[in-house]
Coordinates of C-alpha atoms (C1' of nucleotides) in Angstrom, one line a residue:
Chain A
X5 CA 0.0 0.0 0.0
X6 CA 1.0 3.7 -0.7
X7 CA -2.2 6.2 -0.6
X8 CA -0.8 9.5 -0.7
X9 CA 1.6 9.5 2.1
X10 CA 2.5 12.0 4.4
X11 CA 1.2 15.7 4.0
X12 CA 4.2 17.4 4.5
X13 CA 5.2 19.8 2.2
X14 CA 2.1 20.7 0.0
X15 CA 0.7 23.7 0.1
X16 CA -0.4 24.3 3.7
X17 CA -3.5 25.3 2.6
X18 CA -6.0 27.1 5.3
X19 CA -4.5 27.4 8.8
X20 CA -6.6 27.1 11.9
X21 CA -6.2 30.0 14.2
X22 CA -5.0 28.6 17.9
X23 CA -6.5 29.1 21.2
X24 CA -6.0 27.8 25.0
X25 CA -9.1 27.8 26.8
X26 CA -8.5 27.5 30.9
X27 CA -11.8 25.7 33.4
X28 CA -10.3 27.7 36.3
X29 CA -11.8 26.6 39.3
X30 CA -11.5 27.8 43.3
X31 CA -12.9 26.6 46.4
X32 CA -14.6 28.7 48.7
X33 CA -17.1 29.3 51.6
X34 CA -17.8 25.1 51.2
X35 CA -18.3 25.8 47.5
X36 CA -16.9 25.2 44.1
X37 CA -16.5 28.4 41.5
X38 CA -15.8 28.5 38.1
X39 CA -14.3 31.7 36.6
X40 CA -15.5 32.9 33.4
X41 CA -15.3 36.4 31.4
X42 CA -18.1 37.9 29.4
X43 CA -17.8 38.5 26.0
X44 CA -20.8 39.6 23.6
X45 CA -23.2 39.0 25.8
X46 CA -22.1 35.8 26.7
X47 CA -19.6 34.2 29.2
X48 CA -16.6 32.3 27.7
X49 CA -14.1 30.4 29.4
X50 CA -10.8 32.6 29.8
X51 CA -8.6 32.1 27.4
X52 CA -5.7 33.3 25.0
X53 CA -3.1 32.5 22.1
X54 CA 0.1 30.6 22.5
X55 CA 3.4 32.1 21.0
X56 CA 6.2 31.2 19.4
X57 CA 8.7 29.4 21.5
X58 CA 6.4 29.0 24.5
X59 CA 4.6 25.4 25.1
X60 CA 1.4 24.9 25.7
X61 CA 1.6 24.2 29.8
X62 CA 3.9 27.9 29.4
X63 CA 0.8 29.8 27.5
X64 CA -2.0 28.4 29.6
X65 CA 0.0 29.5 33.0
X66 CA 0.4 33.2 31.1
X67 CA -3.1 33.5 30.3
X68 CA -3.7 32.7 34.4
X69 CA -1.3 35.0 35.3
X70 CA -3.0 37.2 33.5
X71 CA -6.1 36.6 35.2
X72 CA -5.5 36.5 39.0
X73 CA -3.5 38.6 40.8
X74 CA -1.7 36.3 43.0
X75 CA -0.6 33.5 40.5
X76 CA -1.1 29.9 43.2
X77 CA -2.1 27.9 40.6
X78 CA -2.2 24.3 38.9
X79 CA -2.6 23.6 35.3
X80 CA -3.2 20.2 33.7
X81 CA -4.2 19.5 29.8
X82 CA -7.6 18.8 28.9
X83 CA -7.8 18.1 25.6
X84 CA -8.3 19.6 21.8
X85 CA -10.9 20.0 19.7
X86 CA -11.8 21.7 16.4
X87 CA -14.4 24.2 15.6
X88 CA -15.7 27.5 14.8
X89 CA -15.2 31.0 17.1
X90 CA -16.1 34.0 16.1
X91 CA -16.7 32.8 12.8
X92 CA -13.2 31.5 12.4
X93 CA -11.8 27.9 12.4
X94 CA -10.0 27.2 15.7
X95 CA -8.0 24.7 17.0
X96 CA -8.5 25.3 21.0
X97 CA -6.3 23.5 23.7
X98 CA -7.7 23.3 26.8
X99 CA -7.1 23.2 29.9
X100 CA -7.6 22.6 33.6
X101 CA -7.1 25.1 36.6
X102 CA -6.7 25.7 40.0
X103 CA -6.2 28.8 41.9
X104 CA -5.8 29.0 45.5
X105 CA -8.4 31.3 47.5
X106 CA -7.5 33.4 50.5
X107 CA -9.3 32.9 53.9
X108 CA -10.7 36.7 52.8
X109 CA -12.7 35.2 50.2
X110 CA -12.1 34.7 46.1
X111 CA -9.4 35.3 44.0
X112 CA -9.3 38.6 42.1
X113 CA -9.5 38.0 38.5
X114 CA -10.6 39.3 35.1
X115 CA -13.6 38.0 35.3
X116 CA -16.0 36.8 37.4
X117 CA -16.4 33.5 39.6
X118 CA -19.8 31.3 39.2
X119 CA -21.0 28.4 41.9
X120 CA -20.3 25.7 39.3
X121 CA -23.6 24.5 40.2
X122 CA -25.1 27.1 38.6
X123 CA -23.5 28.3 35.7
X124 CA -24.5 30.8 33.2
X125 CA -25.4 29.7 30.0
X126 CA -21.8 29.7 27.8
X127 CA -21.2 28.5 24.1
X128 CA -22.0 24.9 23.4
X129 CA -17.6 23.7 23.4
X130 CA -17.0 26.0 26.5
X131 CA -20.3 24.1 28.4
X132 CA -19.0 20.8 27.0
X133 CA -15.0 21.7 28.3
X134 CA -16.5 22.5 31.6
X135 CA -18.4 19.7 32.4
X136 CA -15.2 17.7 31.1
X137 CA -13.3 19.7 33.5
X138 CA -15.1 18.8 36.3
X139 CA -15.4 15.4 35.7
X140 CA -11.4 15.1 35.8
X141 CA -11.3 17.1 38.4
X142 CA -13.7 14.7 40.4
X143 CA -12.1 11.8 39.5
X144 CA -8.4 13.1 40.0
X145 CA -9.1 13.5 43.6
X146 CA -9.1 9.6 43.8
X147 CA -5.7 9.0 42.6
X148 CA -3.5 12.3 43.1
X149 CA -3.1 15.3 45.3
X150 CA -4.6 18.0 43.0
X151 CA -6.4 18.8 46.3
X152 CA -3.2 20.3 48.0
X153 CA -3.1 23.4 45.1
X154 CA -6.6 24.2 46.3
X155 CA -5.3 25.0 49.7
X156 CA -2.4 26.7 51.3
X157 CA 0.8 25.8 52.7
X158 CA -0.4 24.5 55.7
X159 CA -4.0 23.2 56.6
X160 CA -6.3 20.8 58.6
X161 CA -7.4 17.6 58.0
X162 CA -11.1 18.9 57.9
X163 CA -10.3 21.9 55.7
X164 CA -8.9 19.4 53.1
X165 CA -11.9 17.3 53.9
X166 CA -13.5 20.1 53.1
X167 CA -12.2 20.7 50.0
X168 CA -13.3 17.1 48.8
X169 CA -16.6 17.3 49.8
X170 CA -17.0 21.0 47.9
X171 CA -15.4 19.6 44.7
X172 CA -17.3 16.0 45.2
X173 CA -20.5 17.3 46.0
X174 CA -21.4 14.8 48.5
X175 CA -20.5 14.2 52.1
X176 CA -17.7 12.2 53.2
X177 CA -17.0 9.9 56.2
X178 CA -14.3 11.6 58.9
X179 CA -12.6 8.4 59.7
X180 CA -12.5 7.0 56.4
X181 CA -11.2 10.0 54.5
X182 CA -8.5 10.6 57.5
X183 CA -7.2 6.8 57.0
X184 CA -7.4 7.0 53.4
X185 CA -5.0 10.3 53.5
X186 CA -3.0 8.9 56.0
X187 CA -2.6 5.7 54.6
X188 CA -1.2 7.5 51.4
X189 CA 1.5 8.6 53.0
X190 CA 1.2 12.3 51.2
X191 CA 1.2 14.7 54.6
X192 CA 3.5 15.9 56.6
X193 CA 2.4 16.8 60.6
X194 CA 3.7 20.3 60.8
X195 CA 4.0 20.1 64.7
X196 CA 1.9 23.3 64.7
X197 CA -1.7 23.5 65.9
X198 CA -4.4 25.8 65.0
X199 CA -6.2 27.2 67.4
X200 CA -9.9 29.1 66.1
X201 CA -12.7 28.3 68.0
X202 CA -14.7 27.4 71.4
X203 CA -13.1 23.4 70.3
X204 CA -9.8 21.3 70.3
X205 CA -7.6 22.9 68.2
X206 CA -6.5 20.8 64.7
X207 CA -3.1 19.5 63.8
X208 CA -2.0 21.3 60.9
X209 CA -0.2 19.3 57.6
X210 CA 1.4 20.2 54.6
X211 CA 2.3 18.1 51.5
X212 CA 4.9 15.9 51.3
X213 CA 5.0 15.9 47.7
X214 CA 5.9 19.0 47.5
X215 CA 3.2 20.4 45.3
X216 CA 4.7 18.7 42.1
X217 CA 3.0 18.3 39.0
X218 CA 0.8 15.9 39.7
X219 CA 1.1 13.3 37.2
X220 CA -0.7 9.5 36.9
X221 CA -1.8 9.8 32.7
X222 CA -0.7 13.2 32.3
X223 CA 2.9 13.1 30.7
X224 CA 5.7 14.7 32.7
X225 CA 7.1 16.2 29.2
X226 CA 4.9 18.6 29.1
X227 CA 6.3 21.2 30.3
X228 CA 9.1 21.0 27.9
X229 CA 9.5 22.4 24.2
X230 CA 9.8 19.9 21.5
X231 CA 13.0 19.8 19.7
X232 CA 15.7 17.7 17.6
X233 CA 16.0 13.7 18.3
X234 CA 16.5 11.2 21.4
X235 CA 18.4 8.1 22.2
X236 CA 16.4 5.4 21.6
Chain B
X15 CA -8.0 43.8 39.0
X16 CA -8.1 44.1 35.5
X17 CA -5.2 43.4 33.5
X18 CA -4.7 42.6 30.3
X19 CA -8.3 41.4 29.5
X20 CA -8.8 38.2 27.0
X21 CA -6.6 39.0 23.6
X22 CA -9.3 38.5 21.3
X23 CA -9.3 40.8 18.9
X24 CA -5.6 42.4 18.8
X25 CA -3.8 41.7 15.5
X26 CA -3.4 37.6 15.8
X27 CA 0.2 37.9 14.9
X28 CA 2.3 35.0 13.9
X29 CA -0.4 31.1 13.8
X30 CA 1.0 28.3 14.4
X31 CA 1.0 25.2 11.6
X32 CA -1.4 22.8 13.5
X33 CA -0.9 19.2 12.8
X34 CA -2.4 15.8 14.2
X35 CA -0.1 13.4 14.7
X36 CA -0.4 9.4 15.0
X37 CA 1.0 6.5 18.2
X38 CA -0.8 3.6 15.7
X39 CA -0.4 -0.1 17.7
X40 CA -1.3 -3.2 16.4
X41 CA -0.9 -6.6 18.2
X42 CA 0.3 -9.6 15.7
X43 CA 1.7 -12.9 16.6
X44 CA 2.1 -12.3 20.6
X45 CA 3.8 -9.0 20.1
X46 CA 3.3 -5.3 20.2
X47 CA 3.6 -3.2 16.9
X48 CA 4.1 0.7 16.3
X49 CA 4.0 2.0 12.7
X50 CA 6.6 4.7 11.9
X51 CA 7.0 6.6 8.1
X52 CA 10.2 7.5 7.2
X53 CA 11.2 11.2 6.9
X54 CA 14.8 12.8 5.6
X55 CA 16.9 9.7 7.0
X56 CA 14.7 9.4 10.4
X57 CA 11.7 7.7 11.5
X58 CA 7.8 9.8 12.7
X59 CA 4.8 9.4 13.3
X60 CA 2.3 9.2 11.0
X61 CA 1.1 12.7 10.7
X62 CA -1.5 15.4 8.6
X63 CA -2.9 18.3 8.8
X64 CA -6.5 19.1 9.8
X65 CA -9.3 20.7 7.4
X66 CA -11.7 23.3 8.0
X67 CA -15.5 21.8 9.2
X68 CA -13.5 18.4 10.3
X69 CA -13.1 17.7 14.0
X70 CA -9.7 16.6 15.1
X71 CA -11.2 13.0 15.8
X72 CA -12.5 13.1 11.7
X73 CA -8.6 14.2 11.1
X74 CA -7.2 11.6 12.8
X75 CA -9.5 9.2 11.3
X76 CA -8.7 10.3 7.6
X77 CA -4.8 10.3 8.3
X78 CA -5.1 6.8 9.8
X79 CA -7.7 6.0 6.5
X80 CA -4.9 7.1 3.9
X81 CA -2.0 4.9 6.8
X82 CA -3.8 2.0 6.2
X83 CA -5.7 -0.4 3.4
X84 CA -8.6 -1.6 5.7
X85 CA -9.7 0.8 8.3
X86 CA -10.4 -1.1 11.3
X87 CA -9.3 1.3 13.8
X88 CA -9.6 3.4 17.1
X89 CA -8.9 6.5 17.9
X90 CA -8.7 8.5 21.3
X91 CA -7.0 11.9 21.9
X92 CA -3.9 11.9 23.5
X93 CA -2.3 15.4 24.5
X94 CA -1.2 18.6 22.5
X95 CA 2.3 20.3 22.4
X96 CA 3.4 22.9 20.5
X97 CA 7.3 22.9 19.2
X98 CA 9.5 23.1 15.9
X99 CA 9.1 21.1 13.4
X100 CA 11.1 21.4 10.4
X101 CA 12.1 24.5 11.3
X102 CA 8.0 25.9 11.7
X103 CA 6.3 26.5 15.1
X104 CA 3.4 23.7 15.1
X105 CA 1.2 22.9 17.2
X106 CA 0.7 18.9 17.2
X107 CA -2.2 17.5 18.7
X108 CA -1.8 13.4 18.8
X109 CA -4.1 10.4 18.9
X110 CA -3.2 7.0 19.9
X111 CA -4.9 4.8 17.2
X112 CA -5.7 0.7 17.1
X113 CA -5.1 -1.4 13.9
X114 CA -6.5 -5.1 13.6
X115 CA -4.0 -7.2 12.6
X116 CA -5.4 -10.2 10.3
X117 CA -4.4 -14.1 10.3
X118 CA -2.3 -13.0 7.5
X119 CA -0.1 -10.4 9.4
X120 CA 0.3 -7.7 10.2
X121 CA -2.1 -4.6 8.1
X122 CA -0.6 -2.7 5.0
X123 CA 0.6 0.8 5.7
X124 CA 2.4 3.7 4.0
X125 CA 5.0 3.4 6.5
X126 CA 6.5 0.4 8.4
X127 CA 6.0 -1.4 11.6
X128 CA 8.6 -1.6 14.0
X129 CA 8.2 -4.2 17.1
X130 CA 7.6 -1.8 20.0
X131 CA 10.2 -3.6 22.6
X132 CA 12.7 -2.0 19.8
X133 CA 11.6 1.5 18.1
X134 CA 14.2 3.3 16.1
X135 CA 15.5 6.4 16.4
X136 CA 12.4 9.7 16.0
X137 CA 12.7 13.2 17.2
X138 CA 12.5 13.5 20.9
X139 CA 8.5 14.9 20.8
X140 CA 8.0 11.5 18.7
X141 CA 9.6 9.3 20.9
X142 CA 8.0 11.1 24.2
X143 CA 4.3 11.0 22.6
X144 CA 5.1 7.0 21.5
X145 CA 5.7 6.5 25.7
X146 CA 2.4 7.9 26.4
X147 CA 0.7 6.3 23.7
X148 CA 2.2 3.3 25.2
X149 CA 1.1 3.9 28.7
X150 CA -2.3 4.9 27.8
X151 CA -3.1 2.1 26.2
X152 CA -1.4 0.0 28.7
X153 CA -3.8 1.6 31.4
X154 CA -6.9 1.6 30.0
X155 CA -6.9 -2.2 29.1
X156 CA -7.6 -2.3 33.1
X157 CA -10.9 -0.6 32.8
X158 CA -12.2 -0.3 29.3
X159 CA -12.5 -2.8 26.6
X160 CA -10.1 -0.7 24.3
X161 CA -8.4 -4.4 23.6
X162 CA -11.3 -5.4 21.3
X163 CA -10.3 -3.3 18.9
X164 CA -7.3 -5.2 18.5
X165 CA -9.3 -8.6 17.5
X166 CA -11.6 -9.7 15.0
X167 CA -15.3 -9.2 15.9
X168 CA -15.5 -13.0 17.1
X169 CA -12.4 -14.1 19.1
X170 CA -11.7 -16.6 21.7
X171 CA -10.8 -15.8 25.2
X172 CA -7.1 -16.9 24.7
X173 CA -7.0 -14.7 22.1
X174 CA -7.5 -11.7 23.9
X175 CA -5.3 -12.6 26.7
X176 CA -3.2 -13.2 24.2
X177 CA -3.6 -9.5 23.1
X178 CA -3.7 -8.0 27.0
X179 CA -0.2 -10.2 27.6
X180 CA 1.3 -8.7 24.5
X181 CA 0.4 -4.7 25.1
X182 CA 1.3 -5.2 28.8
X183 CA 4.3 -7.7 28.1
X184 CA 3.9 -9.8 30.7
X185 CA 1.8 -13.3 31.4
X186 CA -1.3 -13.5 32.9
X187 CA -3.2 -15.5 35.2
X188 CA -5.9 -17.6 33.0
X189 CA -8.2 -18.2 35.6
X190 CA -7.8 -14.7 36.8
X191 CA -8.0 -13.1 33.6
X192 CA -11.6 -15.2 32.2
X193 CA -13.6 -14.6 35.5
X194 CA -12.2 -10.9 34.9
X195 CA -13.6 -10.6 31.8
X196 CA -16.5 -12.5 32.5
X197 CA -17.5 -10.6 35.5
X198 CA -17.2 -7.5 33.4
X199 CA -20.1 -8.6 31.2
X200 CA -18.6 -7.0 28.3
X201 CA -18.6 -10.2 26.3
X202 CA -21.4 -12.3 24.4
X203 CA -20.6 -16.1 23.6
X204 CA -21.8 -16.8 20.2
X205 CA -22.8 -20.4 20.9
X206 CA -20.0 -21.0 18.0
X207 CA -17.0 -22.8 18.3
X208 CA -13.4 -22.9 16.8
X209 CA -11.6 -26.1 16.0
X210 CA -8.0 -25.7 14.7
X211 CA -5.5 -28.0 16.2
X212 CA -5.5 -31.5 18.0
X213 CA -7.2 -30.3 21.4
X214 CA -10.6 -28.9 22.3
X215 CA -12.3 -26.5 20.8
X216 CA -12.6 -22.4 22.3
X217 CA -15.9 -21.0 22.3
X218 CA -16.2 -18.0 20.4
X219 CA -17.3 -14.4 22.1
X220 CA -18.1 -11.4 20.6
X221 CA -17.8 -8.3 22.5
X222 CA -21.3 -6.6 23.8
X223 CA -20.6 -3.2 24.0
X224 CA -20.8 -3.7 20.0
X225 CA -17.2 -1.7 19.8
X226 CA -18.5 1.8 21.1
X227 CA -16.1 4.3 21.7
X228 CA -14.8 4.1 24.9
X229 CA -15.2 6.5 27.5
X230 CA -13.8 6.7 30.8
X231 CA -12.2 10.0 30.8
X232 CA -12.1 11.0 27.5
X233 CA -15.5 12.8 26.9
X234 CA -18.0 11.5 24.9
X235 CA -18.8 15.1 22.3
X236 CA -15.2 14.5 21.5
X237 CA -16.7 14.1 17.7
X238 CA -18.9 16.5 16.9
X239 CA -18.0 19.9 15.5
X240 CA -18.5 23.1 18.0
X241 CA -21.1 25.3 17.6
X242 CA -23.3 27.8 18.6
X243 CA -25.1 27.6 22.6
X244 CA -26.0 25.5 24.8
X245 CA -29.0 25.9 27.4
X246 CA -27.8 26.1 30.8
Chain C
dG28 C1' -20.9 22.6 82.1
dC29 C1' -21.9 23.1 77.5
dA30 C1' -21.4 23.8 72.7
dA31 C1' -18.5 22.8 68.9
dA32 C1' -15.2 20.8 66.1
dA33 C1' -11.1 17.3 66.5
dG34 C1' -9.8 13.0 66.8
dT35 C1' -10.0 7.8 67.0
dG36 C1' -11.3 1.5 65.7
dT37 C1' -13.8 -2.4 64.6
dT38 C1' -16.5 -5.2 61.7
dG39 C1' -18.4 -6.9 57.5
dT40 C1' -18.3 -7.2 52.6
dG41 C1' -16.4 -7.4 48.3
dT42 C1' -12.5 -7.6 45.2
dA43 C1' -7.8 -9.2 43.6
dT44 C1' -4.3 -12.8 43.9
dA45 C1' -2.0 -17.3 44.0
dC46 C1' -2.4 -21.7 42.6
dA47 C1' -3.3 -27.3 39.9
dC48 C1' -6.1 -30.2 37.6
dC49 C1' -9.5 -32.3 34.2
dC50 C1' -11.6 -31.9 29.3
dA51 C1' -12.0 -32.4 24.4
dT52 C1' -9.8 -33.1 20.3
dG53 C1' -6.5 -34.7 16.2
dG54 C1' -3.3 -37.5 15.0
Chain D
dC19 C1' -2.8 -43.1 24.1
dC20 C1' -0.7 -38.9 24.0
dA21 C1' 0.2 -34.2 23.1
dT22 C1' -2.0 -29.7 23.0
dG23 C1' -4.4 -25.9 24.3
dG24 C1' -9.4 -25.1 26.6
dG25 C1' -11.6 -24.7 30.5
dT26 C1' -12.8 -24.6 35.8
dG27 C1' -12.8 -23.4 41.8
dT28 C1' -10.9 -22.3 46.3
dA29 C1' -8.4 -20.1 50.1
dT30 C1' -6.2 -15.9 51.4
dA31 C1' -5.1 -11.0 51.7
dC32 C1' -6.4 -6.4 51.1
dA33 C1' -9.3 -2.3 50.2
dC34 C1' -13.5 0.0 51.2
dA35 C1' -17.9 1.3 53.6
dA36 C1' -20.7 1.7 57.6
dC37 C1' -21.0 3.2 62.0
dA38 C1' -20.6 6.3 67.6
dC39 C1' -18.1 8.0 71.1
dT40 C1' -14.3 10.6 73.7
dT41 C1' -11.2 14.8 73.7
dT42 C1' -10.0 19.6 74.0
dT43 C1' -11.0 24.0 74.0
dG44 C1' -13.6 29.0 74.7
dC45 C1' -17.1 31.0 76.8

DNA sequence: GCAAAAGTGTTGTGTATACACCCATGG
DNA sequence: CCATGGGTGTATACACAACACTTTTGC
């Protein structure tokens, strides 16, 4: 067999425009929040376009900076899909992100935050990357410690409860969700406690992983700019 | 705060080529298979470039329909990175992609197959996006029924262990392995059975999620075009 | 002393693993 | 009758869900 092979060097024809699309998402006050921007009446997720010599994971974490004002944050790829903006042909790569909000309440940003249980209406591939989001979200709470970028430093075993039971949407049991943590072998006791109300004060905890880059399916080359050829 | 709001309409400036590129595995006779073109003196991945009004799935499906004679495939998103490539800023979005393999041997392609215990030299974004692929697919044959797509539509239950032991290159447990399966339900016996050697016959299955696409985490409107709103 | 959150164990149930033998057929 | 791959069951370890009370503090 030899169809016509490889597309290389024709004529490139029409080129897509390029966009990265960000679900930013915060916890706060017990309660998930999605940040979006309006735009034409609309909301839209926030997003932006790459450059040159810049990877993907590098524009998304611009277009945040961009966005908050303090910049504690987590990105992670969604995915890619096709289709028309603004009556042009896009190529948008989305992704996934966390921002870190204060105990005085949500982060400042461009735009505004929604309770992601009730979100305005968006276009129909911002609604669908959202939902998407989500989804990963929920389920990456199973297997990683994507929960530790929606917190600071230093917190309690029932704030990061907390934090699970805001992005889950259910209820969780105290002694199971302690041994589970614990059992993973992912905190740190800081030695401190936290004193804050008529009740026993909490042991405080930080990550022992070190807020890395979480990464289970998500490649660890991501970060990195593609260039000439490897070893192998 | 309200910096630099969402670049939308300032002068695009310079667009990235976008390009969809191609991990394609096939199993044949107990062992793992990547296909690999040849480009100026070096190996890639099979690779094209999207149209206007075609989602990146349809692209990936097209390049893969030109890649091989029959088109018994899968397809399922893998990640997106922008880099050089022949000296132009692209952004490549890749697939991982499934090939049957007949009794005959291994399927025609432009390109070649290369045994994937021992892949040749690619460039380094190649090789990284071949890893994934690789650990992907190695995954998800825990908790989807991706491995079908490797077989014909009626296959015995060596057969696919056969296939599982191959992409995860490393034995099984029979007994394990068939009440696996069989608790899964995924599989319909088609009261047919297979002679072909001096011992007793294997009952045939088919599988019963009649070859859907398979979605755990990868979402399910990954083929349809965007457009205009959605209501909520 | 009381309200309010922190902290702590046990039991049952289901799920994954390790492991060895008989069955049906062709030659 | 024998060689070849097809097919089956059990015992054990581990992971997960359900469930209630004691501790420490501030007022």
């Amino acid at each position: 067999v030899k169809p016509n092979d490889i597309d290389e060097s024709p004529p490139p024809g029409p080129v897509p425009n390029v966009d990265v699309r960000i679900v930013l998402f915060t916890v706060c006050q017990g309660k998930l929040w999605i940040a979006l921007n309006e735009r034409s009446h609309c909301y839209c997720l926030p997003h932006g376009r790459p450059q040159p010599d810049e990877s993907l994971d590098a524009t998304a974490a611009r277009i945040l900076a961009n966005q908050l004002r303090i910049q504690e944050q987590y990105i992670e790829q969604l995915y890619s899909l096709s289709g028309t903006d603004d009556g042009e042909w896009t190529v948008s790569v989305t992704y996934l992100g966390l921002a870190l909000s204060g105990p005085a309440g949500l982060p400042e940003i461009a735009g505004r935050w929604f309770d992601a249980g009730a979100i305005p209406q968006t276009n129909a591939a911002d609604s669908n990357i959202t939902d998407y989001g989500l989804l990963r979200l929920r389920a990456k709470l199973g297997y990683t410690t994507v929960a530790f970028h929606l917190l600071p430093p230093s917190f309690t075993l029932s704030e990061l409860q907390q934090v699970y039971e805001s992005v889950l949407d259910r209820q969780l049991d105290k002694r199971n969700f302690r041994r589970r943590i614990h059992a993973a072998g992912i905190l740190e006791p800081t030695g401190v406690s936290r004193r804050e109300g008529s009740h026993r004060p909490a042991h405080l905890y930080r990550s022992r992983a070190a807020h890395d880059t979480e990464t289970f399916l998500t490649p660890g080359w991501s970060s990195s700019t593609e260039s000439e050829t490897t070893d192998t």
